[in-house]
PDB file of C-alpha atoms in Angstrom:
ATOM      1  CA  MET V   1     187.205  96.920 114.468  1.00 69.00           C
ATOM      2  CA  LEU V   2     190.633  97.445 114.082  1.00 75.00           C
ATOM      3  CA  LYS V   3     192.193  99.181 111.255  1.00 87.00           C
ATOM      4  CA  ASN V   4     194.504  97.858 108.883  1.00 91.00           C
ATOM      5  CA  SER V   5     197.659  99.872 110.475  1.00 95.00           C
ATOM      6  CA  GLU V   6     196.297  98.646 113.797  1.00 97.00           C
ATOM      7  CA  LYS V   7     196.017  94.975 112.776  1.00 97.00           C
ATOM      8  CA  PHE V   8     199.604  94.769 111.534  1.00 98.00           C
ATOM      9  CA  MET V   9     200.839  96.795 114.387  1.00 98.00           C
ATOM     10  CA  GLN V  10     198.924  93.810 116.538  1.00 98.00           C
ATOM     11  CA  ASN V  11     201.036  91.332 114.756  1.00 98.00           C
ATOM     12  CA  ALA V  12     204.267  92.984 115.390  1.00 98.00           C
ATOM     13  CA  ILE V  13     202.986  92.916 119.166  1.00 98.00           C
ATOM     14  CA  ASP V  14     202.313  89.226 118.863  1.00 98.00           C
ATOM     15  CA  ILE V  15     205.903  88.660 117.473  1.00 98.00           C
ATOM     16  CA  ALA V  16     207.484  90.923 120.389  1.00 98.00           C
ATOM     17  CA  LYS V  17     205.656  88.650 122.650  1.00 98.00           C
ATOM     18  CA  ILE V  18     207.008  85.524 121.401  1.00 98.00           C
ATOM     19  CA  GLY V  19     210.499  87.190 121.648  1.00 98.00           C
ATOM     20  CA  ILE V  20     210.048  88.032 125.344  1.00 97.00           C
ATOM     21  CA  GLN V  21     209.005  84.105 125.924  1.00 96.00           C
ATOM     22  CA  ASN V  22     212.270  83.404 124.378  1.00 95.00           C
ATOM     23  CA  ASN V  23     214.055  85.738 126.510  1.00 95.00           C
ATOM     24  CA  GLN V  24     214.730  88.359 124.192  1.00 97.00           C
ATOM     25  CA  THR V  25     213.987  92.098 124.685  1.00 97.00           C
ATOM     26  CA  PRO V  26     210.451  93.357 123.878  1.00 97.00           C
ATOM     27  CA  PHE V  27     210.593  94.467 120.451  1.00 98.00           C
ATOM     28  CA  GLY V  28     208.811  93.398 117.213  1.00 98.00           C
ATOM     29  CA  ALA V  29     208.674  94.661 113.756  1.00 98.00           C
ATOM     30  CA  VAL V  30     206.525  93.532 110.571  1.00 98.00           C
ATOM     31  CA  ILE V  31     207.215  94.331 106.893  1.00 98.00           C
ATOM     32  CA  VAL V  32     204.128  94.602 104.555  1.00 98.00           C
ATOM     33  CA  LYS V  33     203.910  94.858 100.800  1.00 98.00           C
ATOM     34  CA  ASP V  34     200.723  95.199  98.746  1.00 96.00           C
ATOM     35  CA  GLY V  35     198.706  94.427 102.074  1.00 96.00           C
ATOM     36  CA  GLU V  36     200.559  91.150 102.893  1.00 97.00           C
ATOM     37  CA  ILE V  37     203.156  90.467 105.656  1.00 98.00           C
ATOM     38  CA  ILE V  38     206.551  89.851 104.055  1.00 98.00           C
ATOM     39  CA  THR V  39     208.592  89.084 107.196  1.00 98.00           C
ATOM     40  CA  SER V  40     207.890  89.455 110.937  1.00 98.00           C
ATOM     41  CA  SER V  41     210.802  89.416 113.520  1.00 98.00           C
ATOM     42  CA  HIS V  42     211.489  90.116 116.968  1.00 98.00           C
ATOM     43  CA  ASN V  43     214.673  91.546 118.531  1.00 98.00           C
ATOM     44  CA  GLN V  44     217.283  88.688 118.410  1.00 98.00           C
ATOM     45  CA  VAL V  45     220.295  90.496 119.808  1.00 98.00           C
ATOM     46  CA  TRP V  46     220.555  87.663 122.592  1.00 97.00           C
ATOM     47  CA  SER V  47     219.535  84.811 120.869  1.00 97.00           C
ATOM     48  CA  THR V  48     222.171  85.203 117.691  1.00 98.00           C
ATOM     49  CA  THR V  49     224.758  87.076 119.470  1.00 98.00           C
ATOM     50  CA  ASP V  50     224.631  89.966 117.305  1.00 98.00           C
ATOM     51  CA  ILE V  51     224.444  93.519 118.658  1.00 98.00           C
ATOM     52  CA  THR V  52     222.897  94.661 115.209  1.00 98.00           C
ATOM     53  CA  ALA V  53     220.055  92.312 115.472  1.00 98.00           C
ATOM     54  CA  HIS V  54     217.234  94.601 116.532  1.00 98.00           C
ATOM     55  CA  ALA V  55     213.651  93.622 115.201  1.00 98.00           C
ATOM     56  CA  GLU V  56     213.719  96.081 112.386  1.00 98.00           C
ATOM     57  CA  VAL V  57     217.263  95.240 111.049  1.00 98.00           C
ATOM     58  CA  THR V  58     216.523  91.612 111.495  1.00 98.00           C
ATOM     59  CA  ALA V  59     213.016  92.064 109.477  1.00 98.00           C
ATOM     60  CA  ILE V  60     214.785  94.125 106.812  1.00 98.00           C
ATOM     61  CA  ARG V  61     217.471  91.362 106.238  1.00 98.00           C
ATOM     62  CA  GLU V  62     214.964  88.717 105.853  1.00 98.00           C
ATOM     63  CA  ALA V  63     212.626  90.792 103.376  1.00 98.00           C
ATOM     64  CA  CYS V  64     215.730  91.439 101.166  1.00 98.00           C
ATOM     65  CA  LYS V  65     216.432  87.760 101.087  1.00 98.00           C
ATOM     66  CA  LYS V  66     212.598  86.924 100.443  1.00 98.00           C
ATOM     67  CA  LEU V  67     212.307  89.484  97.842  1.00 98.00           C
ATOM     68  CA  ASN V  68     215.747  88.931  96.517  1.00 98.00           C
ATOM     69  CA  SER V  69     216.224  92.796  96.379  1.00 98.00           C
ATOM     70  CA  VAL V  70     218.005  95.084  98.433  1.00 98.00           C
ATOM     71  CA  ASP V  71     215.579  97.786  97.345  1.00 98.00           C
ATOM     72  CA  LEU V  72     212.262  97.308  99.759  1.00 98.00           C
ATOM     73  CA  SER V  73     210.294 100.323  97.847  1.00 98.00           C
ATOM     74  CA  GLY V  74     206.840 100.031  98.183  1.00 98.00           C
ATOM     75  CA  CYS V  75     207.135  98.243 101.543  1.00 98.00           C
ATOM     76  CA  VAL V  76     205.944  99.531 105.026  1.00 98.00           C
ATOM     77  CA  ILE V  77     207.152  98.774 108.180  1.00 98.00           C
ATOM     78  CA  TYR V  78     205.397  98.240 111.616  1.00 98.00           C
ATOM     79  CA  SER V  79     207.506  98.517 114.632  1.00 98.00           C
ATOM     80  CA  THR V  80     206.363  98.085 118.220  1.00 98.00           C
ATOM     81  CA  CYS V  81     208.813 100.995 119.247  1.00 98.00           C
ATOM     82  CA  GLU V  82     210.030 104.154 117.431  1.00 98.00           C
ATOM     83  CA  PRO V  83     213.050 102.735 115.685  1.00 98.00           C
ATOM     84  CA  CYS V  84     216.659 103.603 117.052  1.00 97.00           C
ATOM     85  CA  PRO V  85     218.866 105.819 114.726  1.00 97.00           C
ATOM     86  CA  MET V  86     220.395 102.494 113.378  1.00 98.00           C
ATOM     87  CA  CYS V  87     217.231 100.942 112.508  1.00 98.00           C
ATOM     88  CA  PHE V  88     215.824 104.376 111.028  1.00 98.00           C
ATOM     89  CA  SER V  89     218.872 104.395 108.980  1.00 98.00           C
ATOM     90  CA  ALA V  90     218.517 100.912 107.782  1.00 98.00           C
ATOM     91  CA  ILE V  91     214.895 101.619 106.989  1.00 98.00           C
ATOM     92  CA  HIS V  92     215.885 104.656 104.809  1.00 98.00           C
ATOM     93  CA  TRP V  93     218.619 102.719 102.948  1.00 97.00           C
ATOM     94  CA  ALA V  94     216.137 100.038 102.124  1.00 98.00           C
ATOM     95  CA  LYS V  95     213.847 102.459 100.579  1.00 97.00           C
ATOM     96  CA  ILE V  96     210.913 101.326 102.656  1.00 98.00           C
ATOM     97  CA  ASP V  97     208.100 103.904 102.253  1.00 98.00           C
ATOM     98  CA  LYS V  98     206.789 104.331 105.684  1.00 98.00           C
ATOM     99  CA  ILE V  99     207.266 103.490 109.389  1.00 98.00           C
ATOM    100  CA  PHE V 100     204.496 103.133 111.800  1.00 98.00           C
ATOM    101  CA  TYR V 101     205.451 102.889 115.203  1.00 98.00           C
ATOM    102  CA  GLY V 102     203.857 102.504 118.841  1.00 98.00           C
ATOM    103  CA  ALA V 103     205.751 103.264 121.832  1.00 98.00           C
ATOM    104  CA  THR V 104     208.425 106.140 121.584  1.00 96.00           C
ATOM    105  CA  ILE V 105     212.132 106.112 122.385  1.00 95.00           C
ATOM    106  CA  GLU V 106     211.377 108.074 125.486  1.00 94.00           C
ATOM    107  CA  ASP V 107     209.077 105.389 126.447  1.00 95.00           C
ATOM    108  CA  ALA V 108     211.689 102.800 126.097  1.00 95.00           C
ATOM    109  CA  LYS V 109     214.019 105.010 127.801  1.00 93.00           C
ATOM    110  CA  LYS V 110     211.667 105.138 130.969  1.00 93.00           C
ATOM    111  CA  ALA V 111     211.241 101.381 130.862  1.00 91.00           C
ATOM    112  CA  GLY V 112     215.010 101.042 131.306  1.00 89.00           C
ATOM    113  CA  PHE V 113     216.648 100.919 127.916  1.00 90.00           C
ATOM    114  CA  ASN V 114     219.516 102.594 126.977  1.00 82.00           C
ATOM    115  CA  GLU V 115     218.889 104.854 124.182  1.00 80.00           C
ATOM    116  CA  LEU V 116     220.475 107.127 121.613  1.00 91.00           C
ATOM    117  CA  GLU V 117     218.053 109.638 122.039  1.00 89.00           C
ATOM    118  CA  ILE V 118     217.560 110.829 118.558  1.00 96.00           C
ATOM    119  CA  SER V 119     214.140 110.652 117.240  1.00 96.00           C
ATOM    120  CA  ASN V 120     212.950 109.749 114.071  1.00 97.00           C
ATOM    121  CA  LYS V 121     211.765 113.150 113.166  1.00 97.00           C
ATOM    122  CA  THR V 122     215.303 114.682 113.889  1.00 97.00           C
ATOM    123  CA  MET V 123     217.032 111.967 111.836  1.00 97.00           C
ATOM    124  CA  LYS V 124     214.543 112.633 108.950  1.00 97.00           C
ATOM    125  CA  LYS V 125     214.958 116.153 108.938  1.00 97.00           C
ATOM    126  CA  LEU V 126     218.756 116.086 109.299  1.00 97.00           C
ATOM    127  CA  GLY V 127     219.152 113.342 106.796  1.00 96.00           C
ATOM    128  CA  LYS V 128     216.716 115.046 104.387  1.00 96.00           C
ATOM    129  CA  SER V 129     214.877 111.378 104.313  1.00 96.00           C
ATOM    130  CA  LYS V 130     211.629 111.165 102.453  1.00 96.00           C
ATOM    131  CA  LEU V 131     210.591 108.341 104.793  1.00 97.00           C
ATOM    132  CA  LYS V 132     206.954 108.889 105.959  1.00 98.00           C
ATOM    133  CA  ILE V 133     206.476 108.450 109.544  1.00 98.00           C
ATOM    134  CA  LYS V 134     203.173 107.635 111.418  1.00 97.00           C
ATOM    135  CA  LYS V 135     203.746 107.583 115.118  1.00 96.00           C
ATOM    136  CA  ARG V 136     201.794 106.142 118.179  1.00 95.00           C
ATOM    137  CA  VAL V 137     199.696 103.514 116.693  1.00 97.00           C
ATOM    138  CA  LEU V 138     198.499 101.174 119.735  1.00 98.00           C
ATOM    139  CA  GLN V 139     201.080 103.007 121.506  1.00 98.00           C
ATOM    140  CA  LYS V 140     199.251 101.774 125.007  1.00 98.00           C
ATOM    141  CA  GLU V 141     199.636  98.198 123.930  1.00 98.00           C
ATOM    142  CA  CYS V 142     203.153  98.419 122.667  1.00 98.00           C
ATOM    143  CA  LYS V 143     204.151 100.279 125.977  1.00 98.00           C
ATOM    144  CA  GLU V 144     202.703  97.107 127.817  1.00 98.00           C
ATOM    145  CA  LEU V 145     205.196  95.138 126.154  1.00 98.00           C
ATOM    146  CA  PHE V 146     207.908  96.737 128.546  1.00 97.00           C
ATOM    147  CA  ASN V 147     205.802  95.775 131.491  1.00 96.00           C
ATOM    148  CA  ILE V 148     205.450  92.134 130.276  1.00 97.00           C
ATOM    149  CA  TRP V 149     209.223  91.846 129.736  1.00 96.00           C
ATOM    150  CA  GLY V 150     209.916  93.671 133.019  1.00 94.00           C
ATOM    151  CA  ALA V 151     207.956  90.945 134.890  1.00 94.00           C
ATOM    152  CA  GLN V 152     210.391  88.253 133.486  1.00 91.00           C
ATOM    153  CA  GLU V 153     212.700  86.797 135.946  1.00 87.00           C
ATOM    154  CA  ASN V 154     215.386  86.247 133.556  1.00 84.00           C
ATOM    155  CA  LYS V 155     215.265  89.251 131.657  1.00 89.00           C
ATOM    156  CA  LYS V 156     218.544  90.797 130.363  1.00 88.00           C
ATOM    157  CA  ILE V 157     219.206  94.360 129.201  1.00 87.00           C
ATOM    158  CA  TYR V 158     222.110  95.059 126.837  1.00 85.00           C
TER     159      TYR V 158
ATOM    160  CA  MET T   1     257.010 104.373 108.992  1.00 70.00           C
ATOM    161  CA  LEU T   2     253.273 104.133 109.499  1.00 75.00           C
ATOM    162  CA  LYS T   3     251.834 104.770 112.866  1.00 87.00           C
ATOM    163  CA  ASN T   4     249.622 101.915 114.270  1.00 91.00           C
ATOM    164  CA  SER T   5     246.401 103.452 113.258  1.00 95.00           C
ATOM    165  CA  GLU T   6     247.984 104.272 109.937  1.00 97.00           C
ATOM    166  CA  LYS T   7     248.711 100.420 109.794  1.00 97.00           C
ATOM    167  CA  PHE T   8     245.047  99.193 110.605  1.00 98.00           C
ATOM    168  CA  MET T   9     243.474 101.578 108.231  1.00 98.00           C
ATOM    169  CA  GLN T  10     245.647 100.266 105.445  1.00 98.00           C
ATOM    170  CA  ASN T  11     244.169  96.785 106.414  1.00 98.00           C
ATOM    171  CA  ALA T  12     240.839  98.434 106.104  1.00 98.00           C
ATOM    172  CA  ILE T  13     242.056  99.836 102.436  1.00 98.00           C
ATOM    173  CA  ASP T  14     243.390  96.285 101.781  1.00 98.00           C
ATOM    174  CA  ILE T  15     240.030  94.533 102.478  1.00 98.00           C
ATOM    175  CA  ALA T  16     238.127  97.380 100.639  1.00 98.00           C
ATOM    176  CA  LYS T  17     240.086  96.641  97.701  1.00 98.00           C
ATOM    177  CA  ILE T  18     239.201  92.981  97.820  1.00 98.00           C
ATOM    178  CA  GLY T  19     235.684  94.037  98.048  1.00 98.00           C
ATOM    179  CA  ILE T  20     236.151  96.078  94.828  1.00 97.00           C
ATOM    180  CA  GLN T  21     237.709  93.199  92.874  1.00 96.00           C
ATOM    181  CA  ASN T  22     234.529  91.187  93.892  1.00 95.00           C
ATOM    182  CA  ASN T  23     232.126  93.749  92.455  1.00 95.00           C
ATOM    183  CA  GLN T  24     231.263  95.269  95.979  1.00 97.00           C
ATOM    184  CA  THR T  25     230.989  98.990  96.945  1.00 97.00           C
ATOM    185  CA  PRO T  26     234.527 100.595  98.163  1.00 97.00           C
ATOM    186  CA  PHE T  27     234.173 100.414 101.579  1.00 98.00           C
ATOM    187  CA  GLY T  28     236.303  98.646 104.304  1.00 98.00           C
ATOM    188  CA  ALA T  29     236.409  98.180 108.159  1.00 98.00           C
ATOM    189  CA  VAL T  30     238.699  96.500 110.606  1.00 98.00           C
ATOM    190  CA  ILE T  31     238.027  95.863 114.496  1.00 98.00           C
ATOM    191  CA  VAL T  32     240.922  95.796 116.555  1.00 98.00           C
ATOM    192  CA  LYS T  33     241.251  94.503 120.197  1.00 98.00           C
ATOM    193  CA  ASP T  34     244.613  94.747 122.222  1.00 96.00           C
ATOM    194  CA  GLY T  35     246.508  95.492 119.108  1.00 96.00           C
ATOM    195  CA  GLU T  36     245.258  92.719 117.220  1.00 97.00           C
ATOM    196  CA  ILE T  37     242.876  92.491 114.446  1.00 98.00           C
ATOM    197  CA  ILE T  38     239.641  90.657 115.327  1.00 98.00           C
ATOM    198  CA  THR T  39     237.798  91.102 112.147  1.00 98.00           C
ATOM    199  CA  SER T  40     238.271  92.586 108.901  1.00 98.00           C
ATOM    200  CA  SER T  41     235.308  93.124 106.303  1.00 98.00           C
ATOM    201  CA  HIS T  42     234.152  94.859 103.096  1.00 98.00           C
ATOM    202  CA  ASN T  43     230.815  95.993 102.336  1.00 98.00           C
ATOM    203  CA  GLN T  44     228.675  92.997 101.304  1.00 98.00           C
ATOM    204  CA  VAL T  45     225.451  94.599 100.377  1.00 98.00           C
ATOM    205  CA  TRP T  46     225.415  93.010  96.710  1.00 97.00           C
ATOM    206  CA  SER T  47     227.296  89.619  97.663  1.00 97.00           C
ATOM    207  CA  THR T  48     224.545  88.905 100.510  1.00 98.00           C
ATOM    208  CA  THR T  49     221.589  90.715  99.159  1.00 98.00           C
ATOM    209  CA  ASP T  50     221.297  92.590 102.379  1.00 98.00           C
ATOM    210  CA  ILE T  51     221.165  96.418 102.690  1.00 98.00           C
ATOM    211  CA  THR T  52     222.310  96.302 106.075  1.00 98.00           C
ATOM    212  CA  ALA T  53     225.610  94.662 105.197  1.00 98.00           C
ATOM    213  CA  HIS T  54     227.833  97.854 105.419  1.00 98.00           C
ATOM    214  CA  ALA T  55     231.534  97.033 106.235  1.00 98.00           C
ATOM    215  CA  GLU T  56     231.156  98.303 109.678  1.00 98.00           C
ATOM    216  CA  VAL T  57     227.756  96.341 110.419  1.00 98.00           C
ATOM    217  CA  THR T  58     229.303  93.223 109.113  1.00 98.00           C
ATOM    218  CA  ALA T  59     232.601  93.547 110.953  1.00 98.00           C
ATOM    219  CA  ILE T  60     230.666  94.084 114.213  1.00 98.00           C
ATOM    220  CA  ARG T  61     228.483  91.057 113.472  1.00 98.00           C
ATOM    221  CA  GLU T  62     231.405  88.987 113.035  1.00 98.00           C
ATOM    222  CA  ALA T  63     233.313  90.497 115.967  1.00 98.00           C
ATOM    223  CA  CYS T  64     230.180  89.424 118.245  1.00 98.00           C
ATOM    224  CA  LYS T  65     230.538  85.996 116.916  1.00 98.00           C
ATOM    225  CA  LYS T  66     234.226  85.628 117.485  1.00 98.00           C
ATOM    226  CA  LEU T  67     234.205  87.082 120.977  1.00 98.00           C
ATOM    227  CA  ASN T  68     230.829  85.419 121.891  1.00 98.00           C
ATOM    228  CA  SER T  69     229.807  88.453 123.225  1.00 98.00           C
ATOM    229  CA  VAL T  70     227.525  91.561 122.101  1.00 98.00           C
ATOM    230  CA  ASP T  71     229.632  94.000 124.255  1.00 98.00           C
ATOM    231  CA  LEU T  72     232.816  94.916 122.239  1.00 98.00           C
ATOM    232  CA  SER T  73     234.047  97.407 124.767  1.00 98.00           C
ATOM    233  CA  GLY T  74     237.883  97.528 124.393  1.00 98.00           C
ATOM    234  CA  CYS T  75     237.665  97.497 120.523  1.00 98.00           C
ATOM    235  CA  VAL T  76     238.461 100.077 118.090  1.00 98.00           C
ATOM    236  CA  ILE T  77     237.109 100.208 114.650  1.00 98.00           C
ATOM    237  CA  TYR T  78     239.013 101.531 111.499  1.00 98.00           C
ATOM    238  CA  SER T  79     236.605 102.581 108.761  1.00 98.00           C
ATOM    239  CA  THR T  80     237.878 103.534 105.196  1.00 98.00           C
ATOM    240  CA  CYS T  81     234.897 106.024 105.188  1.00 98.00           C
ATOM    241  CA  GLU T  82     233.130 107.977 107.971  1.00 98.00           C
ATOM    242  CA  PRO T  83     230.125 105.616 109.003  1.00 98.00           C
ATOM    243  CA  CYS T  84     226.843 106.213 108.146  1.00 97.00           C
ATOM    244  CA  PRO T  85     224.459 106.908 111.040  1.00 97.00           C
ATOM    245  CA  MET T  86     223.484 103.173 110.802  1.00 98.00           C
ATOM    246  CA  CYS T  87     226.875 102.180 111.214  1.00 98.00           C
ATOM    247  CA  PHE T  88     227.756 104.853 113.731  1.00 98.00           C
ATOM    248  CA  SER T  89     224.882 103.594 115.825  1.00 98.00           C
ATOM    249  CA  ALA T  90     225.720  99.952 115.599  1.00 98.00           C
ATOM    250  CA  ILE T  91     229.266 101.149 116.812  1.00 98.00           C
ATOM    251  CA  HIS T  92     227.893 102.796 119.943  1.00 98.00           C
ATOM    252  CA  TRP T  93     225.333  99.928 120.545  1.00 97.00           C
ATOM    253  CA  ALA T  94     228.512  97.627 120.291  1.00 98.00           C
ATOM    254  CA  LYS T  95     230.276  99.621 122.949  1.00 97.00           C
ATOM    255  CA  ILE T  96     233.148 100.055 120.627  1.00 98.00           C
ATOM    256  CA  ASP T  97     235.745 102.693 122.188  1.00 98.00           C
ATOM    257  CA  LYS T  98     236.758 104.594 119.118  1.00 98.00           C
ATOM    258  CA  ILE T  99     236.163 105.386 115.449  1.00 98.00           C
ATOM    259  CA  PHE T 100     239.173 105.875 113.095  1.00 98.00           C
ATOM    260  CA  TYR T 101     237.842 106.915 109.887  1.00 98.00           C
ATOM    261  CA  GLY T 102     239.406 107.970 106.437  1.00 98.00           C
ATOM    262  CA  ALA T 103     237.314 109.603 103.844  1.00 98.00           C
ATOM    263  CA  THR T 104     234.287 111.749 105.017  1.00 96.00           C
ATOM    264  CA  ILE T 105     230.624 111.247 104.278  1.00 95.00           C
ATOM    265  CA  GLU T 106     231.075 114.304 102.078  1.00 94.00           C
ATOM    266  CA  ASP T 107     233.722 112.734  99.912  1.00 95.00           C
ATOM    267  CA  ALA T 108     231.474 109.634  99.515  1.00 95.00           C
ATOM    268  CA  LYS T 109     228.750 112.134  98.233  1.00 93.00           C
ATOM    269  CA  LYS T 110     231.036 113.512  95.932  1.00 93.00           C
ATOM    270  CA  ALA T 111     231.962 110.332  94.621  1.00 91.00           C
ATOM    271  CA  GLY T 112     228.220 109.448  93.758  1.00 89.00           C
ATOM    272  CA  PHE T 113     227.064 107.670  96.962  1.00 90.00           C
ATOM    273  CA  ASN T 114     223.661 108.296  98.519  1.00 82.00           C
ATOM    274  CA  GLU T 115     224.288 109.627 101.745  1.00 80.00           C
ATOM    275  CA  LEU T 116     222.332 110.338 105.041  1.00 91.00           C
ATOM    276  CA  GLU T 117     224.077 113.522 105.583  1.00 89.00           C
ATOM    277  CA  ILE T 118     224.567 113.393 109.299  1.00 96.00           C
ATOM    278  CA  SER T 119     228.196 113.378 110.358  1.00 96.00           C
ATOM    279  CA  ASN T 120     229.484 111.314 113.059  1.00 97.00           C
ATOM    280  CA  LYS T 121     230.202 114.486 115.139  1.00 97.00           C
ATOM    281  CA  THR T 122     226.378 115.273 115.015  1.00 97.00           C
ATOM    282  CA  MET T 123     225.320 111.626 115.789  1.00 97.00           C
ATOM    283  CA  LYS T 124     227.717 111.946 118.908  1.00 97.00           C
ATOM    284  CA  LYS T 125     226.457 115.252 119.943  1.00 97.00           C
ATOM    285  CA  LEU T 126     222.718 114.533 119.685  1.00 97.00           C
ATOM    286  CA  GLY T 127     223.040 110.988 120.947  1.00 96.00           C
ATOM    287  CA  LYS T 128     225.301 112.006 123.940  1.00 96.00           C
ATOM    288  CA  SER T 129     227.355 109.180 123.020  1.00 96.00           C
ATOM    289  CA  LYS T 130     230.699 108.744 124.556  1.00 96.00           C
ATOM    290  CA  LEU T 131     232.421 107.169 121.425  1.00 97.00           C
ATOM    291  CA  LYS T 132     235.816 108.765 120.696  1.00 98.00           C
ATOM    292  CA  ILE T 133     236.042 109.810 117.024  1.00 98.00           C
ATOM    293  CA  LYS T 134     239.278 110.154 115.063  1.00 97.00           C
ATOM    294  CA  LYS T 135     239.070 111.480 111.541  1.00 96.00           C
ATOM    295  CA  ARG T 136     240.982 111.738 108.340  1.00 95.00           C
ATOM    296  CA  VAL T 137     243.454 109.079 108.641  1.00 97.00           C
ATOM    297  CA  LEU T 138     244.732 108.189 105.622  1.00 98.00           C
ATOM    298  CA  GLN T 139     241.913 109.992 104.121  1.00 98.00           C
ATOM    299  CA  LYS T 140     243.690 110.538 100.659  1.00 98.00           C
ATOM    300  CA  GLU T 141     244.281 106.899 100.245  1.00 98.00           C
ATOM    301  CA  CYS T 142     240.787 106.078 101.395  1.00 98.00           C
ATOM    302  CA  LYS T 143     239.405 108.581  99.036  1.00 98.00           C
ATOM    303  CA  GLU T 144     241.428 106.917  96.387  1.00 98.00           C
ATOM    304  CA  LEU T 145     239.183 103.726  96.684  1.00 98.00           C
ATOM    305  CA  PHE T 146     236.226 105.725  95.259  1.00 97.00           C
ATOM    306  CA  ASN T 147     238.501 106.206  92.266  1.00 96.00           C
ATOM    307  CA  ILE T 148     239.610 102.628  91.735  1.00 97.00           C
ATOM    308  CA  TRP T 149     235.929 101.619  92.303  1.00 96.00           C
ATOM    309  CA  GLY T 150     234.784 104.252  89.777  1.00 94.00           C
ATOM    310  CA  ALA T 151     236.970 102.656  87.096  1.00 94.00           C
ATOM    311  CA  GLN T 152     235.439  99.339  87.292  1.00 91.00           C
ATOM    312  CA  GLU T 153     233.100  98.460  84.232  1.00 87.00           C
ATOM    313  CA  ASN T 154     230.536  96.624  86.212  1.00 84.00           C
ATOM    314  CA  LYS T 155     229.954  98.884  89.123  1.00 89.00           C
ATOM    315  CA  LYS T 156     226.680  99.094  90.923  1.00 88.00           C
ATOM    316  CA  ILE T 157     225.453 101.544  93.421  1.00 87.00           C
ATOM    317  CA  TYR T 158     222.468 101.192  95.591  1.00 85.00           C
TER     318      TYR T 158
END
């Protein structure tokens, strides 16, 4: 039986798969509050022509709208991949309590993605952030997204 | 006579002032390509209920739309304040060539803003980014924005 954290990570994997089917890069994120999903987003950089539309940033924007607040205290975010420094910082600004992530920035790099190789651990330490981080939740399944994406004929990297 | 870089920074200051008049926080950014302004944005966190709508991120989103591309190579960005790690990373992902900034993250902190205290220099070094950075352009004028904002009765911090 899946733990709650694995269940929500599976939701993030599912939305990432929908993104892949729609020619987006293989990243998904889900924001949860009080055990309920608030938003669920895949990367939308290509579909919206917006280089900032990573899965996490998109999920945060939508959660702000949905909760009518720029303060997402009490929320947690599930991301199929360790958030990049842009997304980590956005999560910090949003006052989200905790990040659960699956694959690591290193896994994404190995799969061919350009990366700003600054880990969440380093960002947290340098920025003196109180964000809690739980890594490698369903890591294998999250890494598999890179293979599914890699097998697509029309895949585009940026 | 103002240098070109100072002229564009003055444009960023002007848009920040418009933001202050509209109850937004005192930050402005301008994106320039081939000597022409592509976009000019102030922070819109409050007006759009979007914690990611910093001036730089907003300017980048709009520039992507305007140029119909997620690749802003050949562009430079003028920001009244040293970009936060979220904005620095967004600028890196957008492949913008160079950041010109006025006030520093430390100046913003002294003015009462919460900050993730990771300088652009540190982000560049750790992330092995090729972004060029020119700091303290019209720093005094950019810092003055914090005072103008601070004198507002209805100012809101986040």
